[in-house]
Amino acid sequence: MASLAIIGGGVSGLAAGIYAQLSGIDSEIFESHTIVGGQCTAWKRKGFHIDNCVHWMIGTKQETETYQVWKDVGVLGEGKKILRHDYFLKVNIDGITAHVWRDLDKMRAELLAIAPEDEKEIKKLIRAIKHFQAIKLPSLKPKEQMSLTDNLKLVLSMLRAIPVAARFGKMSIEDYAKCFKNPMLKALIANYLPKHYYVLATFYMYAMFSLGNADLPLGGSDMITNRMRDRYLALGGKISCRKKAIKLTVDGTHVTQINFEDGTVNEPENIICATDPDVTFKLLGQDYMDDFFRKCYSDKKSYPIFSEINIYFAVDISTDFLPTMEIFNCEPYEIAGKTYSKICMNNYADQPKFAPEGKGLIQILIDQYEDDYDYWDNLYNTNREAYKQAKSDLADEIKIRLEKHYPELQNILSVVEIVTPKSFNRYTGAYKGSYMGFIQTPYVKKEIHPGVLKGLDNFYLAGQWLQTPGGLPNAVITGRFAVQRLLKRNDKINTFCCLKNN
Ligand SMILES: Cc1cc2nc3c(=O)[nH]c(=O)nc-3n(C[C@H](O)[C@H](O)[C@H](O)COP(=O)(O)OP(=O)(O)OC[C@H]3O[C@@H](n4cnc5c(N)ncnc54)[C@H](O)[C@@H]3O)c2cc1C
């Protein structure tokens, strides 16, 4: 029996496994699904490759700490290709277009040409993004293991960003968009991330992209997961799939037993739980939920969640001519009584293995929130046929609007796959289908979870929900941190990554 059991084989669980093996800890990952990867996943449908995760990944710049972590876990490094686009997003409002360019001077010039009336705000925006390039995601040590010098160095390196954070920290994306007069600029600010986020999230995203630290690994989500899985197995780790944990037994301060749905039991020395915390506290019992999570789950205004509908269309010709990612306004359409008037299209033309030769694949992304999840969940549970029909009707509506916006696509589009927030919940246990952590609103203090629970001395947490806003970098980092916490508690931190160069 392995001395460390890791429940959940998503990016955080795989990272925990890799760092455990590198530190000489014998580990086993137990995953409920048939494959590892969790939300970072892809599958085949009708001859196409459906990538249902990554559009941007923080940590692609070599000099950063996060890059080092991606390298440790086998995702990045020599010979591992990264796609670097000239622009992250194109926004098209009534035929006028603007871009989030990697080159920020080009972006400023384009925005000034579109909206000279917003000159002052445009200059402030570009300055804020440039200053936010100094923001760093500490990725090598959990915060309680950072020394005074580590902290000082971090703060000093981010000095440029502090005035921006102080000035805009209390503003949501929605509030900030109102600073602009021009509708195109409002759309550029408000149309990608959910409007409840504090606007610093937008600055951060554009800053990291312009810095070359938020690009896309060639091969996408599948490649991320497969490389991590292979690295873990090569280090001697063991993966057991179709192993759904259903109960954790606590005796005093020890979690002593994991019960699985198939009737088996495991009694490891230590456990890292890398499931969605909603699952974790169901396994452990709600009494173990600490104030951090209690607050997040109960104060829905300050800690909202979001999800997506993803519709994939096969295109009978190559989609080289389409933009990489475009948001455009369209005739209104409805989902569950709510009206939508924009479409976000993601084009996979530069991922050569996603579509058969000479064909293309595009993805449509539609924002969904907690009440939308409830709609899909209810439909799925009460009337499976109506659920399928609602998905298919929506895809038909979207197809009409795509054909209008891109006349070249007329009569050559067919639906390949439709994913709803319910799908994320069904396959990974994601709370209300949320695929990131809680949204960072301007109303709350930014906190990081300590990764351990009071009263349990052999139990550690990993996963994106510990560090908002979640996402792949926070998932991979918290896997590393969980192993560092385990070693520190057992006075073995000097063995962390001791086998790394062997
Ligand atoms: C559509 C979509 C787009 C995204 N885009 C991006 C992006 O562009 N950039 C980015 O950084 N991030 C993106 N993300 C988010 C990213 O995928 C997640 O942040 C990350 O994969 C979370 O990893 P995790 O290990 O924390 O959790 P999860 O992936 O949720 O892993 C938890 C694992 O635990 C397993 N599990 C659950 N219950 C049990 C149980 N009872 N027993 C055993 N195992 C169990 C689950 O099956 C799962 O494998 C996206 C996600 C989605 C879905």
XYZ file of C-alpha atoms and ligand atoms in Angstrom:
555
model
C 0.000 0.000 0.000
C 1.353 3.407 -0.994
C 2.138 5.693 1.908
C 0.378 8.590 0.203
C -3.067 8.379 -1.379
C -4.082 11.192 -3.705
C -7.800 11.455 -4.340
C -8.505 13.057 -7.716
C -6.337 12.847 -10.820
C -6.828 16.360 -12.208
C -3.872 18.692 -12.799
C -3.485 19.340 -9.049
C -3.614 15.637 -8.154
C -1.129 14.721 -10.886
C 1.203 17.527 -9.786
C 0.991 16.330 -6.181
C 1.833 12.811 -7.352
C 4.830 13.958 -9.391
C 6.259 16.039 -6.543
C 5.625 13.203 -4.073
C 7.525 10.740 -6.256
C 10.313 13.280 -6.787
C 10.571 13.586 -3.012
C 10.806 9.855 -2.450
C 7.212 9.368 -1.294
C 5.470 6.296 -2.634
C 2.066 7.465 -3.922
C -1.088 6.296 -5.679
C -3.695 8.445 -7.423
C -7.338 7.384 -7.158
C -9.518 8.907 -9.862
C -13.264 8.401 -10.211
C -13.337 8.850 -14.000
C -11.949 6.416 -16.581
C -9.041 8.777 -17.360
C -6.979 11.313 -15.432
C -6.938 15.039 -16.256
C -10.118 16.220 -14.552
C -11.288 19.446 -16.140
C -8.176 19.654 -18.289
C -9.515 17.212 -20.806
C -10.167 16.359 -24.433
C -11.908 13.586 -26.326
C -12.708 12.391 -29.848
C -16.052 13.007 -31.501
C -16.962 12.236 -35.131
C -13.300 12.327 -36.165
C -12.608 15.670 -34.428
C -10.569 16.406 -31.314
C -12.710 18.167 -28.719
C -10.467 20.205 -26.412
C -12.639 21.263 -23.507
C -10.207 23.351 -21.541
C -7.179 25.460 -22.234
C -7.267 28.776 -24.113
C -4.411 30.375 -22.205
C -2.027 29.060 -19.633
C -0.084 31.245 -17.213
C 3.559 30.218 -16.851
C 4.749 29.997 -20.437
C 7.526 32.578 -19.908
C 10.789 30.851 -19.084
C 12.020 33.209 -16.371
C 8.933 32.772 -14.187
C 8.475 30.495 -11.164
C 5.339 29.013 -12.697
C 7.313 27.982 -15.791
C 9.675 26.077 -13.523
C 6.721 24.179 -12.055
C 5.323 23.361 -15.515
C 8.814 22.143 -16.418
C 9.073 19.953 -13.304
C 5.792 18.246 -14.125
C 6.831 17.669 -17.736
C 4.409 20.036 -19.484
C 6.903 22.670 -20.669
C 10.607 22.602 -21.380
C 13.021 22.060 -24.197
C 11.412 21.006 -27.465
C 7.867 21.472 -26.115
C 6.181 23.889 -28.441
C 4.082 26.862 -27.391
C 1.660 28.685 -29.673
C 2.160 32.439 -29.418
C -0.516 34.433 -31.183
C -0.158 38.106 -32.143
C -3.464 38.864 -30.511
C -5.462 37.198 -27.781
C -8.898 38.422 -28.708
C -10.656 40.273 -31.482
C -13.844 42.125 -30.639
C -16.262 43.061 -33.408
C -19.117 45.422 -32.649
C -21.302 46.348 -35.615
C -18.436 45.748 -38.023
C -15.828 47.794 -36.129
C -13.003 45.676 -34.750
C -10.424 46.026 -31.991
C -7.874 43.557 -30.660
C -6.073 42.682 -27.483
C -2.656 42.742 -29.153
C 0.473 41.259 -27.653
C 2.167 44.499 -28.705
C 0.606 47.014 -26.300
C 1.740 50.050 -28.341
C -0.108 48.605 -31.323
C -3.157 48.089 -29.103
C -3.018 51.684 -27.868
C -2.736 53.013 -31.436
C -5.672 50.904 -32.598
C -7.877 51.938 -29.688
C -6.997 55.620 -30.118
C -7.953 55.441 -33.787
C -11.305 53.867 -32.921
C -12.146 56.063 -29.934
C -10.230 59.353 -29.805
C -12.863 60.556 -27.329
C -11.482 58.028 -24.816
C -7.831 59.052 -25.232
C -7.190 59.686 -21.553
C -8.701 56.365 -20.421
C -6.992 54.388 -23.206
C -3.590 55.714 -22.145
C -4.365 54.871 -18.516
C -5.473 51.374 -19.509
C -2.297 50.609 -21.445
C -0.170 52.031 -18.629
C -2.032 49.897 -16.077
C -1.477 46.748 -18.165
C 2.232 47.537 -18.560
C 2.606 48.082 -14.816
C 0.718 44.880 -14.130
C 3.343 42.944 -16.066
C 5.283 43.116 -12.787
C 2.732 40.879 -11.015
C 4.166 37.508 -10.064
C 2.437 34.305 -9.096
C 4.531 32.833 -6.285
C 4.818 29.208 -7.315
C 7.785 27.646 -5.571
C 6.824 27.724 -1.876
C 3.525 27.929 -0.018
C 3.152 31.297 1.665
C 3.857 30.047 5.203
C 7.161 28.552 4.033
C 8.362 31.775 2.427
C 11.052 33.550 4.421
C 11.082 37.266 5.169
C 13.643 37.674 2.381
C 11.430 35.747 -0.073
C 8.516 38.036 0.799
C 10.587 41.165 0.561
C 11.974 40.169 -2.840
C 8.472 39.432 -4.075
C 7.072 42.766 -2.947
C 10.036 44.676 -4.379
C 9.679 42.928 -7.729
C 6.028 43.926 -7.907
C 6.364 47.558 -6.787
C 5.239 48.949 -10.154
C 1.940 47.125 -9.910
C 1.009 48.309 -6.432
C -0.368 51.763 -7.362
C -2.528 50.138 -10.077
C -3.880 47.611 -7.574
C -4.569 50.382 -5.064
C -6.316 52.547 -7.633
C -8.499 49.939 -9.362
C -8.753 47.218 -6.717
C -12.287 48.132 -5.715
C -13.646 48.277 -9.257
C -15.445 45.478 -11.068
C -15.042 44.903 -14.795
C -18.583 46.191 -15.235
C -17.771 49.414 -13.333
C -14.551 49.940 -15.234
C -16.187 49.502 -18.654
C -18.350 52.524 -17.807
C -15.228 54.732 -17.725
C -15.181 54.509 -21.530
C -17.577 56.409 -23.807
C -17.091 54.315 -26.924
C -19.244 51.138 -27.139
C -16.382 49.209 -28.730
C -14.080 49.944 -25.836
C -16.766 49.063 -23.321
C -17.139 45.733 -25.118
C -13.401 45.115 -25.245
C -13.208 45.489 -21.481
C -16.430 43.761 -20.492
C -16.908 40.933 -22.944
C -14.359 38.270 -22.111
C -14.123 37.638 -18.372
C -17.364 37.681 -16.359
C -18.299 41.266 -15.474
C -18.319 40.553 -11.695
C -14.533 40.067 -11.576
C -12.505 42.953 -10.238
C -10.968 44.721 -13.174
C -7.472 43.822 -12.005
C -8.175 40.337 -13.393
C -8.480 41.843 -16.875
C -5.299 43.885 -16.435
C -3.512 40.755 -15.216
C -4.705 38.672 -18.125
C -3.710 41.243 -20.774
C -0.433 41.902 -18.929
C 0.530 38.227 -18.835
C -0.412 37.756 -22.483
C 1.598 40.782 -23.616
C 4.543 39.539 -21.548
C 4.518 36.116 -23.247
C 3.481 34.429 -20.014
C -0.031 33.286 -20.973
C 0.232 31.318 -24.187
C -1.010 28.005 -25.398
C 0.833 24.695 -25.413
C 0.712 23.037 -28.830
C -1.597 20.046 -28.477
C -3.787 21.758 -25.849
C -5.332 20.160 -22.792
C -4.698 16.578 -23.826
C -1.023 17.257 -24.170
C -0.891 18.868 -20.690
C -2.600 15.921 -19.035
C -0.777 13.216 -20.982
C 2.634 14.694 -20.268
C 1.839 14.909 -16.544
C 0.441 11.369 -16.475
C 3.493 9.987 -18.274
C 5.884 11.854 -16.009
C 4.107 10.529 -12.916
C 4.134 6.943 -14.156
C 7.795 7.198 -15.190
C 8.629 8.277 -11.639
C 7.005 5.107 -10.307
C 3.596 6.525 -9.356
C 0.497 4.368 -9.601
C -2.826 5.482 -11.093
C -6.096 3.728 -10.335
C -9.030 4.976 -12.397
C -12.735 4.167 -11.870
C -11.987 4.566 -8.146
C -14.615 6.897 -6.766
C -14.017 7.774 -3.118
C -17.317 7.813 -1.252
C -16.251 8.290 2.356
C -13.315 9.349 4.478
C -13.139 8.004 8.015
C -11.539 10.098 10.724
C -10.165 8.687 13.954
C -9.031 11.461 16.280
C -6.771 13.715 14.235
C -6.105 11.110 11.544
C -8.001 10.337 8.370
C -7.620 6.585 8.563
C -9.646 5.156 5.710
C -10.851 5.857 2.209
C -13.904 3.905 1.127
C -14.466 3.520 -2.592
C -17.690 2.986 -4.501
C -16.496 -0.456 -5.655
C -16.417 -1.627 -2.045
C -12.648 -1.464 -1.593
C -10.891 0.353 1.226
C -7.499 2.029 1.439
C -5.643 2.944 4.617
C -2.759 5.249 3.665
C -0.421 7.121 6.026
C -1.225 10.442 4.367
C -3.893 11.750 2.040
C -3.886 14.621 -0.429
C -7.420 15.386 -1.489
C -7.331 17.013 -4.920
C -11.049 16.934 -5.638
C -13.363 19.914 -5.924
C -13.869 21.031 -2.266
C -17.603 20.482 -2.612
C -16.708 16.803 -3.058
C -14.029 16.914 -0.339
C -16.455 18.073 2.349
C -19.051 15.540 1.270
C -16.427 12.825 1.765
C -15.154 14.206 5.040
C -18.321 15.651 6.542
C -19.423 19.300 6.554
C -18.132 19.754 10.130
C -14.633 19.893 8.722
C -15.439 22.827 6.465
C -13.471 25.824 7.652
C -14.428 29.519 7.656
C -12.663 30.097 4.349
C -15.000 27.785 2.439
C -18.063 28.424 4.623
C -17.835 32.105 3.721
C -17.365 31.415 0.012
C -20.303 29.026 -0.275
C -22.692 31.178 1.748
C -21.900 34.706 0.478
C -22.843 34.203 -3.143
C -22.736 37.905 -4.006
C -19.103 38.256 -2.987
C -18.055 34.798 -4.224
C -20.056 34.002 -7.368
C -19.084 31.164 -9.664
C -19.293 30.837 -13.413
C -19.300 28.196 -16.083
C -19.826 27.876 -19.810
C -21.723 26.259 -22.608
C -19.329 25.055 -25.296
C -20.632 24.200 -28.741
C -18.250 22.664 -31.277
C -18.898 22.988 -35.015
C -17.109 21.045 -37.706
C -16.325 23.152 -40.764
C -16.063 21.474 -44.169
C -13.069 23.618 -45.137
C -9.935 24.766 -43.337
C -10.622 27.659 -40.938
C -7.283 29.406 -41.575
C -9.171 32.501 -42.708
C -11.062 32.960 -39.423
C -9.703 34.944 -36.470
C -8.103 33.053 -33.582
C -10.725 34.207 -31.121
C -13.491 36.690 -31.820
C -16.388 38.108 -29.862
C -19.106 39.689 -31.982
C -22.557 41.062 -31.344
C -25.495 39.305 -32.954
C -29.282 39.059 -33.109
C -30.514 38.261 -29.584
C -31.105 34.622 -28.646
C -32.435 33.095 -25.453
C -31.286 30.470 -22.987
C -33.599 29.629 -20.098
C -35.443 32.937 -20.453
C -32.257 35.078 -20.477
C -31.353 37.103 -23.546
C -27.865 36.985 -25.050
C -26.600 39.167 -27.876
C -22.980 38.183 -28.333
C -21.057 35.141 -29.481
C -17.478 34.192 -28.634
C -15.849 32.028 -31.319
C -12.585 30.167 -30.793
C -10.834 28.806 -33.879
C -8.503 25.794 -33.674
C -6.867 26.275 -37.097
C -3.370 26.307 -35.609
C -3.818 23.027 -33.707
C -3.070 20.671 -36.616
C -4.426 17.496 -35.021
C -7.831 18.811 -33.942
C -9.579 18.431 -37.329
C -9.046 16.048 -40.256
C -6.945 17.334 -43.172
C -8.713 20.118 -45.097
C -11.398 20.622 -42.449
C -11.768 22.973 -39.500
C -13.148 23.011 -35.977
C -14.512 25.991 -34.078
C -15.785 26.321 -30.526
C -18.473 28.664 -29.243
C -18.248 29.818 -25.635
C -21.299 31.145 -23.777
C -20.995 32.410 -20.190
C -23.150 30.702 -17.589
C -23.702 31.458 -13.897
C -25.097 29.649 -10.885
C -28.772 30.098 -11.829
C -27.986 28.864 -15.345
C -26.384 25.764 -13.861
C -29.588 25.158 -11.892
C -31.568 25.304 -15.137
C -29.374 22.695 -16.880
C -29.161 20.540 -13.784
C -32.923 20.501 -13.343
C -33.528 19.738 -17.016
C -30.949 16.945 -16.991
C -32.432 15.365 -13.863
C -36.103 15.688 -14.778
C -36.300 15.311 -18.535
C -33.279 13.997 -20.404
C -34.957 14.409 -23.803
C -35.774 18.062 -23.090
C -32.152 18.593 -21.996
C -30.880 17.210 -25.300
C -33.435 19.212 -27.243
C -32.526 22.468 -25.466
C -28.869 21.901 -26.376
C -29.674 21.130 -29.960
C -32.073 24.117 -30.344
C -29.403 26.415 -28.975
C -26.814 25.057 -31.414
C -29.257 25.744 -34.297
C -29.672 29.360 -33.164
C -25.929 29.832 -32.904
C -25.364 28.294 -36.336
C -27.699 30.845 -37.955
C -25.767 33.699 -36.328
C -22.381 32.240 -37.270
C -23.458 31.942 -40.897
C -24.621 35.544 -40.869
C -21.403 36.850 -39.328
C -19.106 34.659 -41.437
C -20.884 34.234 -44.813
C -18.075 31.852 -45.903
C -19.437 29.326 -43.386
C -22.876 28.999 -44.987
C -23.962 25.374 -45.409
C -20.626 23.940 -44.256
C -21.168 23.845 -40.501
C -22.293 20.834 -38.518
C -22.558 20.344 -34.768
C -20.007 17.936 -33.316
C -20.449 18.355 -29.564
C -22.371 20.436 -27.011
C -21.192 20.739 -23.424
C -23.196 22.432 -20.654
C -22.286 23.374 -17.065
C -23.999 20.125 -16.074
C -21.415 18.184 -18.091
C -18.522 19.605 -16.020
C -20.330 18.603 -12.849
C -21.130 15.104 -14.120
C -17.609 14.249 -15.183
C -15.485 15.872 -12.472
C -17.820 16.800 -9.600
C -17.236 20.517 -10.322
C -19.387 22.595 -7.968
C -22.325 23.958 -9.993
C -20.289 23.233 -13.112
C -17.765 25.905 -12.180
C -14.522 25.336 -14.006
C -12.486 27.978 -12.228
C -12.462 28.848 -8.531
C -14.687 31.525 -7.043
C -14.818 34.754 -9.034
C -12.606 37.460 -7.538
C -15.028 40.314 -6.951
C -13.917 43.735 -5.726
C -15.889 43.304 -2.490
C -13.642 40.803 -0.750
C -10.163 40.509 0.677
C -7.941 38.307 -1.466
C -7.159 35.209 0.551
C -5.289 31.985 -0.060
C -6.388 28.792 1.660
C -3.724 27.264 3.964
C -4.134 23.857 2.272
C -4.735 21.984 5.536
C -7.806 21.578 7.750
C -7.883 22.219 11.466
C -7.759 19.038 13.541
C -6.452 16.757 10.779
C -2.748 16.013 10.822
C -2.317 13.645 7.852
C -4.683 15.309 5.404
C -3.784 17.955 2.792
C -5.742 19.811 0.148
C -4.770 20.594 -3.431
C -6.728 22.144 -6.269
C -7.597 25.349 -8.001
C -10.206 26.411 -5.426
C -7.504 27.106 -2.809
C -6.203 30.097 -4.727
C -8.647 32.285 -6.614
C -9.176 32.687 -9.490
C -8.192 29.038 -9.940
C -7.268 27.787 -13.383
C -4.404 25.550 -14.451
C -1.529 27.465 -12.819
C -3.185 27.460 -9.412
C -4.067 23.793 -9.796
C -0.485 22.754 -10.576
C 1.030 24.988 -7.888
C -1.267 23.751 -5.126
C -0.305 20.157 -5.984
C 3.315 21.105 -5.334
C 2.415 23.028 -2.161
C 0.485 20.059 -0.725
C 3.638 17.909 -0.882
C 5.743 20.692 0.642
C 3.251 20.970 3.516
C 3.268 17.232 4.091
C 7.074 17.147 4.199
C 7.340 20.190 6.434
C 4.884 18.749 8.934
C 6.921 15.544 9.030
C 10.247 17.414 9.366
C 11.334 16.192 5.929
C 11.218 19.376 3.865
C 14.902 18.912 2.988
C 13.872 15.854 0.945
C 11.568 17.953 -1.272
C 12.417 17.163 -4.888
C 15.526 15.297 -3.713
C 15.318 12.985 -6.740
C 14.730 15.783 -9.246
C 18.077 15.619 -10.978
C 18.532 11.865 -10.753
C -14.190 24.757 -20.539
C -12.997 25.023 -19.675
C -12.071 25.980 -20.068
C -10.971 26.244 -19.253
N -10.036 27.120 -19.707
C -8.926 27.337 -18.975
C -7.876 28.149 -19.488
O -7.917 28.618 -20.614
N -6.815 28.388 -18.673
C -6.705 27.872 -17.422
O -5.710 28.143 -16.740
N -7.680 27.072 -16.927
C -8.770 26.788 -17.671
N -9.750 25.961 -17.197
C -9.672 25.530 -15.799
C -8.780 24.314 -15.578
O -9.185 23.261 -16.381
C -8.896 23.929 -14.100
O -8.479 25.034 -13.327
C -8.024 22.757 -13.688
O -8.066 21.728 -14.632
C -8.485 22.284 -12.306
O -7.684 21.242 -11.863
P -7.901 20.617 -10.426
O -6.967 19.494 -10.286
O -7.841 21.694 -9.403
O -9.414 20.115 -10.392
P -10.223 19.073 -11.307
O -9.786 19.143 -12.696
O -11.657 19.343 -11.001
O -9.793 17.664 -10.724
C -10.480 16.996 -9.714
C -10.412 15.512 -10.018
O -11.008 14.786 -8.951
C -11.788 13.742 -9.500
N -12.783 13.361 -8.499
C -13.893 14.073 -8.122
N -14.567 13.392 -7.177
C -13.861 12.257 -6.926
C -14.058 11.169 -6.031
N -15.110 11.133 -5.223
N -13.147 10.162 -6.028
C -12.070 10.184 -6.861
N -11.853 11.211 -7.732
C -12.729 12.223 -7.759
C -12.386 14.359 -10.737
O -12.866 13.398 -11.633
C -11.192 15.141 -11.277
O -10.372 14.343 -12.105
C -10.823 25.607 -18.014
C -11.725 24.616 -17.644
C -12.790 24.310 -18.469
C -13.718 23.207 -18.072
